[in-house]
Coordinates of C-alpha atoms and ligand atoms in Angstrom, one line a residue:
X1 CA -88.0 50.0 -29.9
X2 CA -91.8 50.4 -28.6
X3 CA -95.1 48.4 -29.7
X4 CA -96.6 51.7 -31.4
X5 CA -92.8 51.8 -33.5
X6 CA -94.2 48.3 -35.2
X7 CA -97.0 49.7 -36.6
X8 CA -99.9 48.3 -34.2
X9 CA -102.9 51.2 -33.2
X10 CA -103.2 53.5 -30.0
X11 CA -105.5 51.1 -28.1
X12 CA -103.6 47.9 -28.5
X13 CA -100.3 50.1 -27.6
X14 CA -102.4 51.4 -24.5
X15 CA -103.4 47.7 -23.5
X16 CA -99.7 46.3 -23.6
X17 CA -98.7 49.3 -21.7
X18 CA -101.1 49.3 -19.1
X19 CA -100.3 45.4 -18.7
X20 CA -96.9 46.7 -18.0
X21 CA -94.8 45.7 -21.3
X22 CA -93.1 48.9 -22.9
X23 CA -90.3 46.6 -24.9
X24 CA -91.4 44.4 -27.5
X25 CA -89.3 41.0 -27.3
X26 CA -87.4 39.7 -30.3
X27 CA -90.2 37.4 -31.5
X28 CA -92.9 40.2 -30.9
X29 CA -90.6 42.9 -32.7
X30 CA -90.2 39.9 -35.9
X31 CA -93.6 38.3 -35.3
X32 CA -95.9 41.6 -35.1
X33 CA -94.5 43.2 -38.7
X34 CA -94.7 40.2 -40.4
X35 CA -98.3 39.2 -39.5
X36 CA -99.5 42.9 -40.0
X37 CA -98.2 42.5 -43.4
X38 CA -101.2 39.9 -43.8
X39 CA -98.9 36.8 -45.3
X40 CA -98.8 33.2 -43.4
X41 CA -95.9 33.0 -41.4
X42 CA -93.5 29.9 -39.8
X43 CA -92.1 31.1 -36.3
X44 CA -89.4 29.4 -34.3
X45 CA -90.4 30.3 -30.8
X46 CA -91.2 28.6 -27.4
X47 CA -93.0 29.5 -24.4
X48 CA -91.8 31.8 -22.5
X49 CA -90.4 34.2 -25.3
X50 CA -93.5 36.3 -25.7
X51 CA -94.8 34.7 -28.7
X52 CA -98.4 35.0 -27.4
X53 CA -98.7 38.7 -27.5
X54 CA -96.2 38.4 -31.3
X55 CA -99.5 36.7 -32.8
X56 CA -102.3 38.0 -30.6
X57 CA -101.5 42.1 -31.2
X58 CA -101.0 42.0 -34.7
X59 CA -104.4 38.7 -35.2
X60 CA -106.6 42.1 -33.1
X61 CA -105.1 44.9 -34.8
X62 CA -106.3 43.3 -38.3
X63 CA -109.2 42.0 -37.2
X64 CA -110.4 45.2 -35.6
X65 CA -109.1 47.3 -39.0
X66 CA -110.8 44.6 -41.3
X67 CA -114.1 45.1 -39.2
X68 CA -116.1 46.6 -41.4
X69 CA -115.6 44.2 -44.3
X70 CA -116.7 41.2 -41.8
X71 CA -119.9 40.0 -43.1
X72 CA -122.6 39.4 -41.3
X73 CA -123.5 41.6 -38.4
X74 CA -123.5 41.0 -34.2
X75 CA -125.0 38.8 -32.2
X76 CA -126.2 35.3 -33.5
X77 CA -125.2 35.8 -37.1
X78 CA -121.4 36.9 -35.9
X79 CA -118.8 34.7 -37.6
X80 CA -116.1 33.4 -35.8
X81 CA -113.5 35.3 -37.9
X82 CA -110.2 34.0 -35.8
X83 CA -109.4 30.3 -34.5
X84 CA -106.4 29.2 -32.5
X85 CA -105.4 25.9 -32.1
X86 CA -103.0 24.7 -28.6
X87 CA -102.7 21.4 -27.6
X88 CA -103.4 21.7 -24.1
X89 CA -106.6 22.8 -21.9
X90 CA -104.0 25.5 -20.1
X91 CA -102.4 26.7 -22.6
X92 CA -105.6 27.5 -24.3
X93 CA -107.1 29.1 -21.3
X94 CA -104.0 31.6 -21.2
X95 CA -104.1 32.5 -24.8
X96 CA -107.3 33.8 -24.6
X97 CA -106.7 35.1 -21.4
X98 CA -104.1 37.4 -23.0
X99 CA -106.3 38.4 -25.8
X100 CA -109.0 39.8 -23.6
X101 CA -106.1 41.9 -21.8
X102 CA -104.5 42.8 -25.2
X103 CA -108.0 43.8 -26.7
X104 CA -109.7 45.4 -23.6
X105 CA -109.9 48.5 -25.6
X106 CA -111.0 46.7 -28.4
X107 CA -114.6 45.4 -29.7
X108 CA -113.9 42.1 -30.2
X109 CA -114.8 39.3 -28.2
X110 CA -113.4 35.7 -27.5
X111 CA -113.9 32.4 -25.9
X112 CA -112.2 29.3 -25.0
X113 CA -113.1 26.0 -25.3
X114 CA -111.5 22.7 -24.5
X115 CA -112.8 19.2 -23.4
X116 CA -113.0 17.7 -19.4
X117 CA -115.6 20.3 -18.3
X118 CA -119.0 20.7 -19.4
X119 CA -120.2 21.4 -23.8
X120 CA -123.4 23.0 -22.8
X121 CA -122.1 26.6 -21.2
X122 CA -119.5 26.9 -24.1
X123 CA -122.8 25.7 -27.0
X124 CA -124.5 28.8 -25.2
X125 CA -122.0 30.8 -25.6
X126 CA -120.7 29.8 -29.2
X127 CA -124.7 30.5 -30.3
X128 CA -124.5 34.1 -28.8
X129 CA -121.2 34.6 -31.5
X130 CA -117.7 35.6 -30.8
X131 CA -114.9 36.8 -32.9
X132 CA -111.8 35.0 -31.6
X133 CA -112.2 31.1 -30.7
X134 CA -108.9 29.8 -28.7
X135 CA -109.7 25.8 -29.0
X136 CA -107.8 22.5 -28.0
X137 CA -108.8 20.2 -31.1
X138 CA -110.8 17.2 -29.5
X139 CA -113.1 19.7 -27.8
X140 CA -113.3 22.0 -31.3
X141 CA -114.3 18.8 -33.4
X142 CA -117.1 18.1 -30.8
X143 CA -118.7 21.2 -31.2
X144 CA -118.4 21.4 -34.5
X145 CA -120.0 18.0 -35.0
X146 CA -122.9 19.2 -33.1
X147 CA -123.1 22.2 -35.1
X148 CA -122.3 24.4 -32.9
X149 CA -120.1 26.8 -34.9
X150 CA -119.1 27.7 -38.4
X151 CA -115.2 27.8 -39.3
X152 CA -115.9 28.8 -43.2
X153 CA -115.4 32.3 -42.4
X154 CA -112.0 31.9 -40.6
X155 CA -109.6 34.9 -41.2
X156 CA -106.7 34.2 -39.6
X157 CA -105.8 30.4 -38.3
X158 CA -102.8 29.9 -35.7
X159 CA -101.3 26.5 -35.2
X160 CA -99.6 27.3 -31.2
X161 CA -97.1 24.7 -29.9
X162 CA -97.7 22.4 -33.5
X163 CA -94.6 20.7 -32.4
X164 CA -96.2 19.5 -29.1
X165 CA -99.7 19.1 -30.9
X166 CA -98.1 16.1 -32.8
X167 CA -96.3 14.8 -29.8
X168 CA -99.6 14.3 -28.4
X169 CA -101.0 13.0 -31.4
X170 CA -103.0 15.5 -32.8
X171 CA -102.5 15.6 -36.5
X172 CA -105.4 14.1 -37.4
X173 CA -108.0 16.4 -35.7
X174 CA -105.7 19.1 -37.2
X175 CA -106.2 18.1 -40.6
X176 CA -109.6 17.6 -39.8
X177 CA -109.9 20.9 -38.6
X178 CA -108.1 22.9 -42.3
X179 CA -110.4 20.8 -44.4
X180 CA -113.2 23.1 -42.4
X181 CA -111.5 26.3 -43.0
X182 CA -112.2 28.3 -46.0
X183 CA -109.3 28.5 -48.6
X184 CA -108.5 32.4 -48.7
X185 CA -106.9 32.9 -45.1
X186 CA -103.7 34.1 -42.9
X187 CA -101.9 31.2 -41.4
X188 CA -99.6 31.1 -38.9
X189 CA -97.7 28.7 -37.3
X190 CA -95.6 28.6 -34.1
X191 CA -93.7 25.8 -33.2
X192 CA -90.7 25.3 -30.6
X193 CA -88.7 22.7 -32.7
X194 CA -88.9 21.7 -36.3
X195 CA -88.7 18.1 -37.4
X196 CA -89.8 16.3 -40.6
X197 CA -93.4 16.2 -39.7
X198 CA -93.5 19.5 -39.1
X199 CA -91.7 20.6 -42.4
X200 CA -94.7 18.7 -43.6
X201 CA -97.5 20.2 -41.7
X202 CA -95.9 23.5 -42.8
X203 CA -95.4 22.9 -46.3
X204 CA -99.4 21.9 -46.3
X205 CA -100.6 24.8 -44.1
X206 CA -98.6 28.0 -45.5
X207 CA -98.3 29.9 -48.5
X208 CA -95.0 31.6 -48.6
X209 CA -94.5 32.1 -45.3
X210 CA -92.4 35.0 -43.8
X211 CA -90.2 32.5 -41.6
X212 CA -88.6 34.6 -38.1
X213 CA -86.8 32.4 -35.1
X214 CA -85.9 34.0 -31.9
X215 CA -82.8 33.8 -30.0
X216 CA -81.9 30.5 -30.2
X217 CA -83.6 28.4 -27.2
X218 CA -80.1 27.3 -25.6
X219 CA -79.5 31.0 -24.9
X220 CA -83.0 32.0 -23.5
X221 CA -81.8 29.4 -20.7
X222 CA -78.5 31.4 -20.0
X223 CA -80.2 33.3 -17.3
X224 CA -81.2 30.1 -15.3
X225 CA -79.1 28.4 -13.1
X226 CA -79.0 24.7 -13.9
X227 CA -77.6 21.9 -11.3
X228 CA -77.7 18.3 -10.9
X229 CA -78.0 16.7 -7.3
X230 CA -76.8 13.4 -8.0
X231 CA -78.7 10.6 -5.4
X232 CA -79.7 7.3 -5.0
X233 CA -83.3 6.5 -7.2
X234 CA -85.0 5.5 -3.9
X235 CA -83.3 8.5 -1.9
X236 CA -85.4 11.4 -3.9
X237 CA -88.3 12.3 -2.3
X238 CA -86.4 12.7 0.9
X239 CA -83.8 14.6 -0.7
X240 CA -86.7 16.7 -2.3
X241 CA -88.4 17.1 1.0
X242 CA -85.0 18.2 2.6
X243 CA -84.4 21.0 -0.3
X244 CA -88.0 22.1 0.1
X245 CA -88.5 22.3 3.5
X246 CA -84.5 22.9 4.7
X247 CA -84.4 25.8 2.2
X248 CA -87.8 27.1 3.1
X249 CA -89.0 27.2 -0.7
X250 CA -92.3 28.5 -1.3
X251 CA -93.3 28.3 -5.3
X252 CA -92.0 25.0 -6.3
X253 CA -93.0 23.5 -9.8
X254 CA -91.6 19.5 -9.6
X255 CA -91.8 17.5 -12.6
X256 CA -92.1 13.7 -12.3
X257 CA -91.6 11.4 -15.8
X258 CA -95.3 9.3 -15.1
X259 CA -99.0 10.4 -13.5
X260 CA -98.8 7.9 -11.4
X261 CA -95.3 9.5 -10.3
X262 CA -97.0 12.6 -9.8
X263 CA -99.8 11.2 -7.5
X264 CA -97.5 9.7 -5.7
X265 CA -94.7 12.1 -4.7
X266 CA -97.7 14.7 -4.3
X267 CA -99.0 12.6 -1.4
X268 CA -95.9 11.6 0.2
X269 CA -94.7 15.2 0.3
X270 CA -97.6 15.3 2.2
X271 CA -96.6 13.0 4.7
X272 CA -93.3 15.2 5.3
X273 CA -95.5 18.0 6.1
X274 CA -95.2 20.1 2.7
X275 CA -98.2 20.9 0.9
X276 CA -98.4 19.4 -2.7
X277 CA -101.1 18.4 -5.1
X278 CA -100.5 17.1 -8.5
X279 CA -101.7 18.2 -11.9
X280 CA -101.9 15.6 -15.3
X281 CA -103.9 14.5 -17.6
X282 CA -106.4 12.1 -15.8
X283 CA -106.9 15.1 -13.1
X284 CA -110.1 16.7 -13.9
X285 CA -110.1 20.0 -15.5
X286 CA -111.6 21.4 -12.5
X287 CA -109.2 20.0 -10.6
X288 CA -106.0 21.0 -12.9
X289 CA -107.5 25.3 -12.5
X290 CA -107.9 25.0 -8.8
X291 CA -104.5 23.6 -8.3
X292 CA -102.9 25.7 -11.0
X293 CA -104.5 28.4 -9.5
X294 CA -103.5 28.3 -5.6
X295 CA -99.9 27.7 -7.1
X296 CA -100.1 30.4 -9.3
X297 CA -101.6 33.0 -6.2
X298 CA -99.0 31.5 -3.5
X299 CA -101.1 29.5 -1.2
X300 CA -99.9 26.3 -2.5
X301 CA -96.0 25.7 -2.1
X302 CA -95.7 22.4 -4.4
X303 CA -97.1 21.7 -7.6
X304 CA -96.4 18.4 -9.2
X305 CA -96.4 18.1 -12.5
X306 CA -96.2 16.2 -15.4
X307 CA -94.7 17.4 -19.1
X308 CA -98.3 17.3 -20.7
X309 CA -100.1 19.4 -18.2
X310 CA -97.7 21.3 -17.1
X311 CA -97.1 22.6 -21.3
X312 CA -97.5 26.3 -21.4
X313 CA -97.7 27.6 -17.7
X314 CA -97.0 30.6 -17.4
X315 CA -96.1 31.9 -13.9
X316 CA -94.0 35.2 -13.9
X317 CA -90.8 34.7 -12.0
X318 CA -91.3 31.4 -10.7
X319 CA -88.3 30.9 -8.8
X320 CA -87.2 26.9 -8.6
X321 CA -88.3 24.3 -11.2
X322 CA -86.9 20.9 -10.0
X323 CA -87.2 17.6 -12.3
X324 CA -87.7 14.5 -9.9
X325 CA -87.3 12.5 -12.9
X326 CA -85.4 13.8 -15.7
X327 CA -87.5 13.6 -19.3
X328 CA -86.8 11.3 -21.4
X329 CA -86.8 13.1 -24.4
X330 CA -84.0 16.1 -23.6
X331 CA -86.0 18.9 -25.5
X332 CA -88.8 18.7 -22.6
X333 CA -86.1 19.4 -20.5
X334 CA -85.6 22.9 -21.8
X335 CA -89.3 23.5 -22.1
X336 CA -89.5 22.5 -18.2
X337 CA -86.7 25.0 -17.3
X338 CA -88.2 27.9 -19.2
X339 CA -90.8 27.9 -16.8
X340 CA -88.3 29.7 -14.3
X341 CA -86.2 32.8 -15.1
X342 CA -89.4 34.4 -17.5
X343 CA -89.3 37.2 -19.3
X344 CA -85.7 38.6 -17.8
X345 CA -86.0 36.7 -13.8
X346 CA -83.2 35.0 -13.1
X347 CA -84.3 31.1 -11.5
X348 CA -83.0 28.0 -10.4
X349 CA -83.3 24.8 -12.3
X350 CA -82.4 21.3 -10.0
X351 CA -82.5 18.0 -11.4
X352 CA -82.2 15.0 -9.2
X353 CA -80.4 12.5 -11.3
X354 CA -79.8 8.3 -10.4
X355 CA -78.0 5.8 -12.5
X356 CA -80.9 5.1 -14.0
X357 CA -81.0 8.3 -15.9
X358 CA -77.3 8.9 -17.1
X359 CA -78.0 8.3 -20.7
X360 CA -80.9 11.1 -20.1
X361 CA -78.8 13.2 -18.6
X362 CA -76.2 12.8 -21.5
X363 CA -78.8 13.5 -23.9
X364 CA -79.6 16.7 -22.6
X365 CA -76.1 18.2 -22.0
X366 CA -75.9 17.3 -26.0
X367 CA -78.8 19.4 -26.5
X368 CA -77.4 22.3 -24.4
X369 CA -74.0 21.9 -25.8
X370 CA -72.9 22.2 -22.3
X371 CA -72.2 20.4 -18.9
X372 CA -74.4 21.2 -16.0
X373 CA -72.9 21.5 -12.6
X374 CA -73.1 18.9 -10.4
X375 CA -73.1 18.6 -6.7
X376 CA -73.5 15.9 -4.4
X377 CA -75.8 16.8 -1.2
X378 CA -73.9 15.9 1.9
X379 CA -75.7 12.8 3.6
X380 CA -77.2 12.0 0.0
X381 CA -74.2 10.4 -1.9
X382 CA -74.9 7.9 -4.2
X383 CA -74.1 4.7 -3.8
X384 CA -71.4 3.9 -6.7
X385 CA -72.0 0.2 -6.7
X386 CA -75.7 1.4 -7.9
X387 CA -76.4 -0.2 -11.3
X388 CA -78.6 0.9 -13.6
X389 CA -82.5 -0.3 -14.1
X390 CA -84.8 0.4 -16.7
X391 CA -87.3 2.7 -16.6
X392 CA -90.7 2.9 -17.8
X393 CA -91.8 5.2 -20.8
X394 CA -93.9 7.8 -20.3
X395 CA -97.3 7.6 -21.7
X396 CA -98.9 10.1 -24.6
X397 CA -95.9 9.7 -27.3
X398 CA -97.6 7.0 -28.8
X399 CA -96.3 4.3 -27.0
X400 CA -98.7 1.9 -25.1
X401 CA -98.9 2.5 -21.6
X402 CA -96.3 1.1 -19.4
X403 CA -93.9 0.1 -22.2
X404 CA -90.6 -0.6 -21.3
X405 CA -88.0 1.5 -23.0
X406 CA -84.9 -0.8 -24.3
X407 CA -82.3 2.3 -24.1
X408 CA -82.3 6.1 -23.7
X409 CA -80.4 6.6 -27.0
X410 CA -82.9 4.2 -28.9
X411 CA -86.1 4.9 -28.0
X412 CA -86.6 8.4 -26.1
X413 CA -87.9 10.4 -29.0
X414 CA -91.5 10.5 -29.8
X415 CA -93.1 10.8 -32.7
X416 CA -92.5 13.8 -34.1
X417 CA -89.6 14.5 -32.7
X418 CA -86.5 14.6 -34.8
X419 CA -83.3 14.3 -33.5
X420 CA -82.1 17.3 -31.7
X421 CA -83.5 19.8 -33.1
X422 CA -83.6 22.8 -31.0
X423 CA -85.2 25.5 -32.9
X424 CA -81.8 27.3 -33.1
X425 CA -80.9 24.6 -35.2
X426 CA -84.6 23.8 -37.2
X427 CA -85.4 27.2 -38.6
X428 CA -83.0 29.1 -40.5
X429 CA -84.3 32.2 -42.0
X430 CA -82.6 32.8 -45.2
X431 CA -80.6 30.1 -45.5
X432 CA -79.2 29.9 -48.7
X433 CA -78.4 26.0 -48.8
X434 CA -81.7 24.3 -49.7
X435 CA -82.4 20.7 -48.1
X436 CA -84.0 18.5 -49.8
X437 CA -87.8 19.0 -49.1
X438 CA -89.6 16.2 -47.6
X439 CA -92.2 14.6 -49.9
X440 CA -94.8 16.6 -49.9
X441 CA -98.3 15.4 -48.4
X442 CA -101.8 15.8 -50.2
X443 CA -103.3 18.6 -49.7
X444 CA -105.2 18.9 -46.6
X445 CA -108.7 18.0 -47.5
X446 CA -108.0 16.7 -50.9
X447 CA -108.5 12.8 -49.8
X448 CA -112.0 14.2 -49.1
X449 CA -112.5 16.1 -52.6
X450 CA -112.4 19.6 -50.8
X451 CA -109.5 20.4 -51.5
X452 CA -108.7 23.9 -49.5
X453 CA -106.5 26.2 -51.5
X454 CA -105.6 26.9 -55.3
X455 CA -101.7 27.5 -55.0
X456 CA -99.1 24.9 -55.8
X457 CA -97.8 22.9 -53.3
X458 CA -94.3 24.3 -52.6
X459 CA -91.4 23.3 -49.8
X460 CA -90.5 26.3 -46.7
X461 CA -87.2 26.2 -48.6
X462 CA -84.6 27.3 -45.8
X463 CA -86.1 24.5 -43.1
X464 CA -84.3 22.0 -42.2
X465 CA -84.4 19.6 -39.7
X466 CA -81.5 19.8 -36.4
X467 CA -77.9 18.5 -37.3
X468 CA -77.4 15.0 -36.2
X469 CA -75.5 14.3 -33.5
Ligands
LIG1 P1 -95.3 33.6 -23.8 O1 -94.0 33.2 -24.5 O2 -96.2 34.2 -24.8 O3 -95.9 32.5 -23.0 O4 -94.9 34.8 -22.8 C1 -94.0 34.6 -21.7 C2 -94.1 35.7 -20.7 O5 -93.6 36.9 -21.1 C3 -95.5 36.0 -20.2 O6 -95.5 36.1 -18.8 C4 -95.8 37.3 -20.9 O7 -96.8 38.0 -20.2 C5 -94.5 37.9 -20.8 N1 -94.3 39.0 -21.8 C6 -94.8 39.0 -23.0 N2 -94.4 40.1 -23.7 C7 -93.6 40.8 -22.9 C8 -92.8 42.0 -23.1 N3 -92.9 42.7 -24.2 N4 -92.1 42.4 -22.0 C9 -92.0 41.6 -20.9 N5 -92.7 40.5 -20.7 C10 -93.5 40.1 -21.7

């Protein structure tokens, strides 16, 4: 199958060839029908499948074909005519990253904007008019409280990552956001995992939604190889140090449960002689790019990371991911992983596991439906008097800082996070059984008497929420 056999134009073919992509992957060869078709559509898919380029080809190819029905003309009096929505500062920066190198042949033009670095260059540049907006939400509700831009003439909307967008409590500044989008538009929403609060979100956003999933995400992990060093909680970082340094590893992405964790293992890795800086949410943005970007080039060996920040990098082929901590909530472990063995590479996936973080450890391998090899490190045994302590929650998931977790099984899943629900088992497209819908919400902008579309509220019959364990 090629990209000009689903029905996208000669120059956007030419730009995904050139940027050396001659296969479309399954959610591109799904996504990029579907959204050409012009209906809303519900997508399964995670990072790391190619789900960018499944909404961004199709979002140019009908934004460059409806060009001459845009109204208004260039320059100041240019409406923004596509917005997309992703949680994080990075993830935003690399959408829009791939649609200038998906519509370099193209006359559109986009921007980015997201919050921790200065309003005033993106006001100037918002004013001048642009086509494509890629926005995190905080930073997009700023600017349009200064009114700065104009989102009534919104063609095509695309919810990226909703799942983690309400992990990070965003659903507020997302409804905020629809009751500012005109009624007639293409919606489309991509989202790794589908609990009830998504069901919701989608039931609100989408009108008869074409619904496509991907291979389900416990298979796009076959490639990488998984292990678990078991060790002592206070024997890690030398452990880490002695796998970095012993192994001579060069692109290391290590993910630690806390900022504060970050920071720390960042600097003592320093101490050992290995290079490491850390990237999280109370880094500044500045800060987060220059890091991300001397990891990304090679010149930096470590990056530490936590689950927030590190949301949607994309580095091609990064060969060893290893979790300091193991996440407490077992889906981030697969979205960690995916961040080796990309698009086809093979990679290796450690985890260094302590008592503490059994239950963890349990959860996931329920998740994966499968046991991940284990192997003690000669010199690191743990010691098997070691009893378990309790371990601090991670911020951002809607629990105060510092709160104490009671037990893994209890209290690991944020808010809208159902349980297990890989997106093998959230999305099934036609699925004859119907579940029962969840109550549907008001409509969004209806508390606020704009009310933002005509149809009748209706359930994404065929969604359900993950099989209990
Ligand atoms: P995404 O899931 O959109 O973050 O994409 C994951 C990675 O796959 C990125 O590095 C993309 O550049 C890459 N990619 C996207 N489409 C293709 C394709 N058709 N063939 C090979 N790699 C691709």
């Amino acid at each position: 199958m090629s990209f000009a056999s689903l029905g996208l134009s000669d120059a956007l073919v030419r730009a995904v060839n050139a940027h050396g992509y001659t296969t479309p992957t399954p959610i591109q060869a799904k996504a990029i029908p579907a959204v050409l078709a012009g209906g809303d559509l519900l997508a399964g898919a995670q990072t790391g499948t190619g789900k960018t380029a499944g909404f961004v080809l199709p979002m140019l190819q009908r934004l460059s074909t409806n060009d001459a029905l845009a109204i208004g003309g260039r320059g100041s009096h240019r409406p923004l005519r596509a917005l997309i929505l992703t949680p994080t500062r990075e993830l935003a920066a690399q959408v829009e990253e791939s649609v200038r190198v998906y519509g370099k042949f193209l006359k559109l033009t986009s921007m980015v904007v997201f919050g921790g670095v200065g309003i005033n260059p993106q006001t100037a540049q918002l004013k001048r008019g642009v086509d494509i907006l890629v926005a995190t939400p905080g930073r997009l509700l700023d600017h349009h409280g200064q009114g700065n831009l104009d989102l009534s003439r919104i063609e095509i909307f695309v919810l990226d990552e909703a799942d983690r967008m309400l992990d990070m409590g965003f659903i507020r500044d997302i409804k905020r956001v629809l009751a500012l989008l005109p009624r007639k538009r293409q919606n489309l929403l991509f989202s790794a995992t589908f609990s009830d609060e998504i069901k919701t979100l989608a039931d609100s956003l989408l009108d008869r939604p074409a619904m496509i999933e991907v291979a389900p995400r416990n298979a796009t992990v076959d490639i990488i190889q998984q292990k678990i060093h078991p060790v002592d909680r206070d024997r890690k970082r030398e452990l880490l140090a002695k796998l970095i340094g012993g192994n001579d590893w060069r692109q290391v992405l290590v993910f630690t449960r806390t900022k504060h964790g970050a920071n720390k293992l960042a600097e003592q890795l320093g101490h050992d002689g290995i290079r490491a800086l850390a990237i999280h949410g109370n880094k500044s943005q500045g800060a987060r790019t220059r890091a991300l970007a001397e990891f990304k080039e090679g010149g930096l060996p470590v990056l530490v990371a936590t689950d927030i920040a590190a949301r949607g990098i994309d580095i091609d082929q990064l060969p060893h991911v290893i979790n300091y901590d193991l996440p407490n909530v077992p889906e981030d472990y697969v979205h960690r992983i995916g961040r080796t063995g990309r698009a086809g590479a093979t990679g290796e996936a450690i985890s260094l596991v302590c008592v503490d973080e059994h239950e963890f450890l349990r959860d996931i391998e329920r998740l994966l439906k499968r046991q991940i090899p284990q192997e003690v490190i000669a010199g690191f045994e743990p010691d098997p008097r070691a009893r378990p302590q309790p371990i601090l929650q991670r911020q951002g998931r809607g629990q105060p800082q510092g709160q104490q977790r009671r037990s893994p099984s209890a209290g690991h899943r944020g808010m809208g996070q159902a349980r297990g629900t890989p997106a093998a088992h959230g999305l099934h497209v036609g699925n004859k059984s119907r579940h029962a819908p969840a109550a549907s919400p008001p409509r969004h902008g209806a508390r606020n008497g704009t009310s933002t579309r005509t149809h009748a509220p209706r359930s994404t019959s065929g969604l359900r929420s993950g099989t209990r364990d």
